[in-house]
Amino acid sequence: MDLQKKMNVVLLALLIVSYLATGGTNRVYVHPFYLFSFENISCEVIQSKDPKPLETIHPVTRLQDSTEPDPRPSTRPKTLKNLSQRTAVLAELQNSLGLRMFEKLSCRKDTGNILLSPFNAFGSLVTLYLGASKKTAIPYQQLLGVNWESDRADCVYLIDGHTVLRTLQAINSLIDGPWDELRTLVWTFVSSDANLSKDYVRGMQDFSDASFVRAVNFSQPEEAEAQVNSFIHNTSDSKMENLFTALSPSTNLLFASSVHFKGSWRTAFQPEKTNIQDFRIDKKSSVKVPFMIHTGDYMHLDDPGRKCSIVKLSLSKRTYMLLVLPHVEAFTVNRPFFFAIIEGTSNAILLLGKILNPTI
Ligand SMILES: *[C@@H]1O[C@H](CO)[C@@H](O)[C@H](O)[C@H]1NC(C)=O
Ligand SMILES: *[C@@H]1O[C@H](CO)[C@@H](O)[C@H](O)[C@H]1NC(C)=O
Ligand SMILES: *[C@@H]1O[C@H](CO)[C@@H](O)[C@H](O)[C@H]1NC(C)=O
Ligand SMILES: *[C@@H]1O[C@H](CO)[C@@H](O)[C@H](O)[C@H]1NC(C)=O
Ligand SMILES: *[C@@H]1O[C@H](CO)[C@@H](O)[C@H](O)[C@H]1NC(C)=O
């Protein structure tokens, strides 16, 4: 990740973004379900006697046939109504999911540096949601924060996943190219004798800049694994390697997604000013790493309650990075964090990370 390379000490605290996200807006509360439901809201019967068969497609492009992204429909979908309201609500849902995931990851003892994209996590889950049965769709909706409880046991209210994904793309398009860019790729590898839900495949396209659906014969799992990993490597500009391990002959489906964010500092760091300094890993130890140095006027906040200082570094017009530097005495509890954020109606978090040891 280019951005990661450009940063050395990058630091932050979880609560800050929730307070940024709620500041300044004064809108009427609308349950997220209503912003992302179909125009015709109806309770979908879970188990009807005569179920309409799920529309599926049989992927015929084999992994070895082509490394070109799948073709997309040329017709442009209708523009979404209430877009600013939708992006604002979606940004909050996405941030909340990302922070919950990040907290869980941080609790694991063995974790090193952590980097997570709430944007990518949310979009991936909505894509999988589109392939889920009505029953399975409900836990997804609950996790995403868009569920509307049904008062009947035999039916459920479903959101329109395509609208969610297109709203996510609208957040993405707030980034100003060519200085800052965000590129999303999605892959699905499916067993050669299985079919995929049409909605799911369309969802992969709604969500990503490029998508790949490939049929794979998993009967020889080691061979399939090498091929799949090589395919991802070749189609991700060599950015991802050996993603999947331990495939088995019973593997049916593999899903992968990636987000690549490249930001440019509004005020560039001068490479000749970089010098080697101590980065504290914990109270006792430190490692030597190159620190980038820049002097200028920056928005800054010192928070004695949360024992941290926050600095805002501008990227392009609508994106910025928040660095949270924990106070020295807070080091054992409060690890260094950073957030990359898109401003606008939404303050959506693109990336969120924690650096425990920059030399790992
Ligand atoms: C909405 O529901 C009405 C009545 O149930 C139906 O006539 C109409 O076609 C539906 N519209 C859509 C977009 O599904
Ligand atoms: C997959 O779709 C093909 C036609 O597209 C159909 O012949 C086949 O039976 C389907 N397979 C499954 C497992 O549903
Ligand atoms: C969306 O906008 C329309 C007007 O364009 C308005 O009538 C409607 O109430 C809005 N929907 C929501 C959920 O706010
Ligand atoms: C997968 O490969 C095995 C041999 O490696 C072959 O027997 C089997 O027919 C293949 N399955 C499909 C669906 O092509
Ligand atoms: C990936 O690229 C390498 C080198 O060009 C090639 O040998 C390999 O077959 C490619 N793998 C796939 C799955 O296309």
PDB file of C-alpha atoms and ligand atoms in Angstrom, residues 30 34-35 81-82 85, ligand 3:
ATOM      1  CA  VAL A  30     -34.873   7.578   8.900  1.00  0.00           C
ATOM      2  CA  TYR A  34     -36.054   2.481   4.367  1.00  0.00           C
ATOM      3  CA  LEU A  35     -33.162   4.110   2.550  1.00  0.00           C
ATOM      4  CA  LYS A  81     -32.517   9.464  -5.481  1.00  0.00           C
ATOM      5  CA  ASN A  82     -31.777  10.842  -2.009  1.00  0.00           C
ATOM      6  CA  GLN A  85     -28.832  11.162   2.653  1.00  0.00           C
TER       7      GLN A  85
HETATM    8  C1  LIG B   3     -36.386  10.861  -1.002  1.00  0.00           C
HETATM    9  O1  LIG B   3     -36.621  12.035  -1.747  1.00  0.00           O
HETATM   10  C2  LIG B   3     -37.982  12.224  -2.116  1.00  0.00           C
HETATM   11  C3  LIG B   3     -38.030  13.477  -2.942  1.00  0.00           C
HETATM   12  O2  LIG B   3     -37.057  13.434  -3.934  1.00  0.00           O
HETATM   13  C4  LIG B   3     -38.837  12.328  -0.882  1.00  0.00           C
HETATM   14  O3  LIG B   3     -40.196  12.457  -1.238  1.00  0.00           O
HETATM   15  C5  LIG B   3     -38.656  11.090  -0.033  1.00  0.00           C
HETATM   16  O4  LIG B   3     -39.374  11.214   1.177  1.00  0.00           O
HETATM   17  C6  LIG B   3     -37.198  10.859   0.284  1.00  0.00           C
HETATM   18  N1  LIG B   3     -37.063   9.593   0.952  1.00  0.00           N
HETATM   19  C7  LIG B   3     -36.548   9.485   2.155  1.00  0.00           C
HETATM   20  C8  LIG B   3     -36.495   8.094   2.704  1.00  0.00           C
HETATM   21  O5  LIG B   3     -36.145  10.426   2.763  1.00  0.00           O
END
